[in-house]
mmCIF file of C-alpha atoms in Angstrom:
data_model
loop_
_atom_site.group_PDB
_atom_site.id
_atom_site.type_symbol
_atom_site.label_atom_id
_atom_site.label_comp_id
_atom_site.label_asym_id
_atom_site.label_seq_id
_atom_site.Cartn_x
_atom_site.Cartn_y
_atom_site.Cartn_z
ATOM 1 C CA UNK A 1 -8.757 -17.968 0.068
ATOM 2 C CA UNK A 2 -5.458 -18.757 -1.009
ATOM 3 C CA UNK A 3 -2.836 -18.880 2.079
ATOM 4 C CA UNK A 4 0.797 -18.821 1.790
ATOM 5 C CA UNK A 5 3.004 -19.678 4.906
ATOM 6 C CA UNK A 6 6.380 -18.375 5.825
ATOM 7 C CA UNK A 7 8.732 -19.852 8.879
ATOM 8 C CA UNK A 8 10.286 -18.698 10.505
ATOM 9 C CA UNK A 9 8.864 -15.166 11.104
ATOM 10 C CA UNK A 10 11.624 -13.979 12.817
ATOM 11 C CA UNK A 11 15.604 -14.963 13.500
ATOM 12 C CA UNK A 12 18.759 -13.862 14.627
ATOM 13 C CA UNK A 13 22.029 -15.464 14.199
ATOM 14 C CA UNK A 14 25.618 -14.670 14.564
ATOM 15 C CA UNK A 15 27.683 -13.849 11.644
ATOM 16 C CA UNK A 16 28.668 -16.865 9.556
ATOM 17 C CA UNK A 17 26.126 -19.254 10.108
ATOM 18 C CA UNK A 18 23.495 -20.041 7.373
ATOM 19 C CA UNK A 19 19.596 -19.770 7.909
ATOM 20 C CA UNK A 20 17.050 -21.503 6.134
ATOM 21 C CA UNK A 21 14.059 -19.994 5.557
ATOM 22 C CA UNK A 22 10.830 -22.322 4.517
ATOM 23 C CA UNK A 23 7.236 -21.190 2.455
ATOM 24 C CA UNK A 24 4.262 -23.071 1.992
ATOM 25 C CA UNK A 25 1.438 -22.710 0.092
ATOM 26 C CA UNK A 26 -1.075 -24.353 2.363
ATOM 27 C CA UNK A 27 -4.384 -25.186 0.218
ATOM 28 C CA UNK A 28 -2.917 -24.724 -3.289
ATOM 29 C CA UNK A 29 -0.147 -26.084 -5.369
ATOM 30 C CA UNK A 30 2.230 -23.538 -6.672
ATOM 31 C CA UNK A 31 4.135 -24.473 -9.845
ATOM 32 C CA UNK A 32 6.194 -20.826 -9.208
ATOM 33 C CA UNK A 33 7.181 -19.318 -5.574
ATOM 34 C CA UNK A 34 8.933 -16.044 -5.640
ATOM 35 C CA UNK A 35 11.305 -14.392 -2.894
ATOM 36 C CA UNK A 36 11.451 -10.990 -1.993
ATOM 37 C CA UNK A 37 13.689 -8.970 -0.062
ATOM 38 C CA UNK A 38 13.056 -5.607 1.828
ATOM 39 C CA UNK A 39 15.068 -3.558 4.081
ATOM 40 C CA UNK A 40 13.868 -1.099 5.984
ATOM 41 C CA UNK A 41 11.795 1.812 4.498
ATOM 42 C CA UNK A 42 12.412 0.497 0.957
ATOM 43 C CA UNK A 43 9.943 -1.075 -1.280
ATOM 44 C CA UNK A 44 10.373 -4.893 -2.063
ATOM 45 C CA UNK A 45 12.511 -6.162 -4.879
ATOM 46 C CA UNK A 46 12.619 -9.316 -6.389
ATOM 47 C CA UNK A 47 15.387 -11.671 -5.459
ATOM 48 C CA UNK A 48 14.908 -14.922 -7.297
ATOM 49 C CA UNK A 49 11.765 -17.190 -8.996
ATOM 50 C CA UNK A 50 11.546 -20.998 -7.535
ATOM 51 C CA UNK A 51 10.534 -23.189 -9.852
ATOM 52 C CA UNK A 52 9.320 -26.309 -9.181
ATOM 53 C CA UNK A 53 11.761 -29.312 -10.379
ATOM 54 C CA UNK A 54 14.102 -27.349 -11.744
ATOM 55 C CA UNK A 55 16.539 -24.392 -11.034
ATOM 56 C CA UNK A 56 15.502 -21.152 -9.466
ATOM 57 C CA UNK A 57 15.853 -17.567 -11.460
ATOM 58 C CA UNK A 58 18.151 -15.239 -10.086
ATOM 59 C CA UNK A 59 17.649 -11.454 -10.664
ATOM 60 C CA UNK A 60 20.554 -9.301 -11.636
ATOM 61 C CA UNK A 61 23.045 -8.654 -8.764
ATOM 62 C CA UNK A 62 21.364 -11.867 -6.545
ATOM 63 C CA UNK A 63 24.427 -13.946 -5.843
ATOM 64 C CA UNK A 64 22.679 -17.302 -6.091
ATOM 65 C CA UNK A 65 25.518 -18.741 -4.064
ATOM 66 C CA UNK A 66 24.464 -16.962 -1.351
ATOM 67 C CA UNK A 67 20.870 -17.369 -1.583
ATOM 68 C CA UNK A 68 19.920 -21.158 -1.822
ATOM 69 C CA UNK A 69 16.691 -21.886 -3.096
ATOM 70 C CA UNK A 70 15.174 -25.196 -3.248
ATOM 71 C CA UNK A 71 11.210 -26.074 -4.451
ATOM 72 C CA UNK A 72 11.418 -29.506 -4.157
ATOM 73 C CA UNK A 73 7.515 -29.891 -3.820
ATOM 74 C CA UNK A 74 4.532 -28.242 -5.129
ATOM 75 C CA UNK A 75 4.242 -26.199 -1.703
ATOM 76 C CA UNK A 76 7.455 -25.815 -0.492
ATOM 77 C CA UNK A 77 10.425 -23.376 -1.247
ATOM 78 C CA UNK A 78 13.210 -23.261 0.468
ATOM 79 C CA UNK A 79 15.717 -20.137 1.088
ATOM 80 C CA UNK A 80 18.519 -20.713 2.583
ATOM 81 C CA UNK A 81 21.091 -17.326 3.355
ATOM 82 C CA UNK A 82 24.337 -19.274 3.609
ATOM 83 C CA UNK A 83 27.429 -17.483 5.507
ATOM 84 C CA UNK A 84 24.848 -14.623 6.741
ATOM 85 C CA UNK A 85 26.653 -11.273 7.086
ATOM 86 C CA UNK A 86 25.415 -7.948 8.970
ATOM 87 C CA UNK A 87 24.565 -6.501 5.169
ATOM 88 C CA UNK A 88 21.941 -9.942 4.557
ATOM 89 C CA UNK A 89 19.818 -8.294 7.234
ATOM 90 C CA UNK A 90 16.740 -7.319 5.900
ATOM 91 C CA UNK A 91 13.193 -8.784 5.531
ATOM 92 C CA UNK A 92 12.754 -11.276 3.198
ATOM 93 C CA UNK A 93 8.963 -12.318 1.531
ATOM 94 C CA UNK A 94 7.569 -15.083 -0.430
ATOM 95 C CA UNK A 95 4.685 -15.304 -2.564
ATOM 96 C CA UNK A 96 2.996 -17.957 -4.832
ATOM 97 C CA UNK A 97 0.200 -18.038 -6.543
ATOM 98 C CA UNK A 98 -2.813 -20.438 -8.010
ATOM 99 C CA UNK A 99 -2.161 -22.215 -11.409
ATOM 100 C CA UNK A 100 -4.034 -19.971 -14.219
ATOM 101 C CA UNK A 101 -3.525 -16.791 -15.575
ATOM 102 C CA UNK A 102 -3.759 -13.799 -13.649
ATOM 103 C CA UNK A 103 -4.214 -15.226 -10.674
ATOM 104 C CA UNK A 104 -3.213 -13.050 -8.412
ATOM 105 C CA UNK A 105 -0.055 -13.369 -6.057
ATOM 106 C CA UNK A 106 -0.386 -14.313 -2.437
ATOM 107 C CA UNK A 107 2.404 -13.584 -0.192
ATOM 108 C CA UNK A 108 4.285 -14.978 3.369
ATOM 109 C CA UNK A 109 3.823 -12.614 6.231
ATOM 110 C CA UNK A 110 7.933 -12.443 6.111
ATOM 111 C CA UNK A 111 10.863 -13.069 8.030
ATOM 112 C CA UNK A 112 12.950 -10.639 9.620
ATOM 113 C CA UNK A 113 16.553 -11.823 9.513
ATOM 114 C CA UNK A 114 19.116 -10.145 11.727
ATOM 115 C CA UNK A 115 22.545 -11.633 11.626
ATOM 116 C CA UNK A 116 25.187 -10.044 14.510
ATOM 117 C CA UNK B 1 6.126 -4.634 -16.560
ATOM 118 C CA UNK B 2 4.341 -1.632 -17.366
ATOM 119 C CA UNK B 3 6.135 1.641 -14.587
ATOM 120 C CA UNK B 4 3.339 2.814 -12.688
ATOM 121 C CA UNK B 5 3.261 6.210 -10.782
ATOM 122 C CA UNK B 6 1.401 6.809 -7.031
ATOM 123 C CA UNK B 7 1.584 9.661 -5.185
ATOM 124 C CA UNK B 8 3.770 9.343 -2.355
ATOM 125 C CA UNK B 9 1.439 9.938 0.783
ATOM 126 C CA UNK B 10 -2.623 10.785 1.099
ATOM 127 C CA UNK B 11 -4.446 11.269 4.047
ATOM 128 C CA UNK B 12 -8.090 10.716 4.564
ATOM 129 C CA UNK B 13 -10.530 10.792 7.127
ATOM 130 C CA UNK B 14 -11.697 7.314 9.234
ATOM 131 C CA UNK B 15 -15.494 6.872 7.403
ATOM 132 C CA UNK B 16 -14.570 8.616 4.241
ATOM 133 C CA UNK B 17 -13.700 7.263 0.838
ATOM 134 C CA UNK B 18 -10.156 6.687 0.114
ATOM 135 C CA UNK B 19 -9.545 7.130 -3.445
ATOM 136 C CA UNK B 20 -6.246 5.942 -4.412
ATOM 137 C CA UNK B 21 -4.523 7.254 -7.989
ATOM 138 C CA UNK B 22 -2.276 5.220 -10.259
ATOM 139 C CA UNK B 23 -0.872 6.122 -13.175
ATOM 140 C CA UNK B 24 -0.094 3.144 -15.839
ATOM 141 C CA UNK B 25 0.492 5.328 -19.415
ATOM 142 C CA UNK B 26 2.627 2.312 -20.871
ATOM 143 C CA UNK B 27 0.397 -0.482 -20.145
ATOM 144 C CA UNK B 28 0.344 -2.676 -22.851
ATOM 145 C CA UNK B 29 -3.361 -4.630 -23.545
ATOM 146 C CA UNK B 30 -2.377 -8.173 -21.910
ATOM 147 C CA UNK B 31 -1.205 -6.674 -18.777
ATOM 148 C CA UNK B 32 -3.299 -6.570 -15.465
ATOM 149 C CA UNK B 33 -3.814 -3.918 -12.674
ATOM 150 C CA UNK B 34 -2.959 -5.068 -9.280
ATOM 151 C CA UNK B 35 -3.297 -3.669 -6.137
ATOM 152 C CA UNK B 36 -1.625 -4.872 -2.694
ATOM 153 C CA UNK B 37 -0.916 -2.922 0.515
ATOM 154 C CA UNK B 38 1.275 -3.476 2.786
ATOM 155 C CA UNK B 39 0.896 -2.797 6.277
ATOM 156 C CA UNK B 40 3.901 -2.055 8.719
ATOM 157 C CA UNK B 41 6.018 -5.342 9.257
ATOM 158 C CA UNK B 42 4.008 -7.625 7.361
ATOM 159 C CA UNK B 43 3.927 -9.191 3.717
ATOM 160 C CA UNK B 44 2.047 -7.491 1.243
ATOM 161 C CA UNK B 45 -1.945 -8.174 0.591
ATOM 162 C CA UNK B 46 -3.757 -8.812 -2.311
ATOM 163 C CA UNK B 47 -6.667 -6.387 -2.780
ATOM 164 C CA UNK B 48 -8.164 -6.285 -6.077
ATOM 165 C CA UNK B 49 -6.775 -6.439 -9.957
ATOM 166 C CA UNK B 50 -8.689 -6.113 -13.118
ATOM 167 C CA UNK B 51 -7.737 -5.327 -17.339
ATOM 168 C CA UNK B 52 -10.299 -2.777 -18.431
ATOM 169 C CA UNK B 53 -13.735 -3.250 -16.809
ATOM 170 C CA UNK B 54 -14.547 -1.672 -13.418
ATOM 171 C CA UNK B 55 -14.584 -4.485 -10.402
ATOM 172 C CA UNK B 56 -15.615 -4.667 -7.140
ATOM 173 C CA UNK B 57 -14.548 -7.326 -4.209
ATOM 174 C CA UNK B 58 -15.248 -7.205 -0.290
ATOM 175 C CA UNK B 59 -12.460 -5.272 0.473
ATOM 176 C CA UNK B 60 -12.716 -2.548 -2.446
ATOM 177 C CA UNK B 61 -13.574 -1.110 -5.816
ATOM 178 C CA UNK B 62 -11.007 -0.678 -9.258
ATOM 179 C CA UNK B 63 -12.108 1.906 -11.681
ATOM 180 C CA UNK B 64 -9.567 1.539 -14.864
ATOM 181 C CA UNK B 65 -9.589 4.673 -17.277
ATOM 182 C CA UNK B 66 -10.864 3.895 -20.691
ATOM 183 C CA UNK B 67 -7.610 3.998 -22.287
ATOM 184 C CA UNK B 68 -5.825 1.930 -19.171
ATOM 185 C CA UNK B 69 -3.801 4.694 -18.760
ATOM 186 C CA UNK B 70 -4.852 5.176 -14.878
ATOM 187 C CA UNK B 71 -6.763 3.918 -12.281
ATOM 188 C CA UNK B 72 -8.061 4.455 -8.779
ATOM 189 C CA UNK B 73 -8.783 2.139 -5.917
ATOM 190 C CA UNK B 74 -11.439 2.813 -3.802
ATOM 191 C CA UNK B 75 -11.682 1.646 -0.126
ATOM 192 C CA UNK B 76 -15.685 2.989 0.659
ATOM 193 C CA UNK B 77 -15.307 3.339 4.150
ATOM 194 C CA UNK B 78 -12.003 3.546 5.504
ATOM 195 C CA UNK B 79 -11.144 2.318 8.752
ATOM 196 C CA UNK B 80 -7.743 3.197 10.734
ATOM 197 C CA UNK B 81 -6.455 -0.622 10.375
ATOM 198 C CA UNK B 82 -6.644 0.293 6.668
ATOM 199 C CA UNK B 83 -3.510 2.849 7.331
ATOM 200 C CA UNK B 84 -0.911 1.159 5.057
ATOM 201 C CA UNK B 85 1.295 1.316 1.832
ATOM 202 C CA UNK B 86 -0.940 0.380 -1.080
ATOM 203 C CA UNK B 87 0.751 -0.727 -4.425
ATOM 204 C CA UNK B 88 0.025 -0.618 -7.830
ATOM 205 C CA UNK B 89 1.405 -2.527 -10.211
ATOM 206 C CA UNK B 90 0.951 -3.461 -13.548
ATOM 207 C CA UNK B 91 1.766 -6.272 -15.530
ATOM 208 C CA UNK B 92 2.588 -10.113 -14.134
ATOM 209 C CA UNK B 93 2.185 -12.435 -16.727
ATOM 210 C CA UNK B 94 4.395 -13.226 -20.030
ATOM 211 C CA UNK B 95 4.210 -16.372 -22.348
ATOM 212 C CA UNK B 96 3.873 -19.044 -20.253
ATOM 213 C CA UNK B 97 3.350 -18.170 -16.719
ATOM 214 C CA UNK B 98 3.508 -15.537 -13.864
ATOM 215 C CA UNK B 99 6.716 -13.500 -13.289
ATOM 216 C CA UNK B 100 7.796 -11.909 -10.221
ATOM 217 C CA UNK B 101 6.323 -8.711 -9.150
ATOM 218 C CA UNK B 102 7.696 -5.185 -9.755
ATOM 219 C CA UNK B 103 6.857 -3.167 -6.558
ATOM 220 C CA UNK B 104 7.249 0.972 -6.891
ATOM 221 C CA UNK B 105 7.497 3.292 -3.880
ATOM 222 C CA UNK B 106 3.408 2.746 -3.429
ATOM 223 C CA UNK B 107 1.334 5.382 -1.468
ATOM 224 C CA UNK B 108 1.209 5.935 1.816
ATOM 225 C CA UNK B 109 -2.097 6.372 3.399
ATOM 226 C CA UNK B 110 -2.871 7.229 6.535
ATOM 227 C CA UNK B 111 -6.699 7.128 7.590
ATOM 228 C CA UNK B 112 -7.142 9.814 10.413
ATOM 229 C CA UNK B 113 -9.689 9.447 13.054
#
């Protein structure tokens, strides 16, 4: 089946710096990655849609300064959390999914992001 | 995409059927069921998704009211690793390609042994 790859799964990093956070669909090629975001006992919520080639989608109140996204190739997005603040910590999801419609979506296993 | 409503917690016995409700009143006819769970500090996974007729995979069973107003997921023998949030959502695709998924509160069930 369909396997999407997140990496890291897990990072801390001091306040300031900027993390970059990678997702691969590994035996499919995904026109459209989505990221997620999740903090703790919350549901997920949609942050932005990668698009392949061109500029990613932000969703209302995503500062898309902040959040960096990058889908250079047809299985990688990039999303990068620049100047990380205590308030970016959360756990943050991507998903792609198989050309055709109604394929269903296939998601990372996440990355926990704590910034100090 | 169509709102869904879940209750917010079940509880069923390890062995038993778990049979999941969703509610979906304002689906409109080109939208899909999906269903994903999410178990504790990992990304969601797909399950099952269907548009009116009843399906079946490995993992579980969709029945989808007449009128796609509700459905349930079945799991036919529930095991404790199946303990997770389990999310229905409706919707997913628009003109010309897949949009980003709307996830509700879900249900949380918890399989007892």
């Amino acid at each position: 089946g369909a396997v999407v790859s997140q990496h890291p799964s897990w990072v801390i990093c001091k306040s300031g710096t900027s993390v970059k956070i990678e997702c691969r669909s590994l035996d499919f090629q995904a026109t459209t990655m989505f990221w997620y975001r999740q903090f703790p006992k919350q549901s997920l919520m949609l942050m932005a849609t990668s698009n392949e080639g061109s500029k990613a989608t932000y969703e209302q109140g995503v500062e898309k300064d902040k959040f960096l996204i990058n889908h250079a190739s047809l299985t990688l997005s990039t999303l990068t959390v620049t100047s990380a603040h205590p308030e970016d910590s959360s756990f943050y999801i991507c998903s792609a999914n198989r050309a055709g419609y109604y394929q269903p979506q296939h998601f990372g296993d996440g990355t926990r992001l704590s910034i100090l | 995409d169509a709102k869904t409503t879940q209750p917010p917690s079940m509880d069923c016995a390890e062995g038993r059927a778990a049979n999941l409700p969703c509610n979906h009143s304002t689906i409109s006819g080109n939208e899909y069921v999906y269903w994903y769970r999410q178990i504790h500090s990992q990304g969601p996974q797909y399950i099952i998704h269907g548009l009116k007729n009843n399906e079946t995979n490995e993992m579980a069973s969709l029945i989808i009211t007449e009128d796609r107003k509700s459905s349930t997921l079945i799991l036919p023998h529930a095991t404790l690793r199946d303990t997770a949030v389990y999310y229905c959502i409706a919707g997913m695709y628009s003109g010309g390609g897949a949009d980003g998924l709307t996830f509700g509160k879900g249900t949380h069930l918890i399989i007892q042994p």
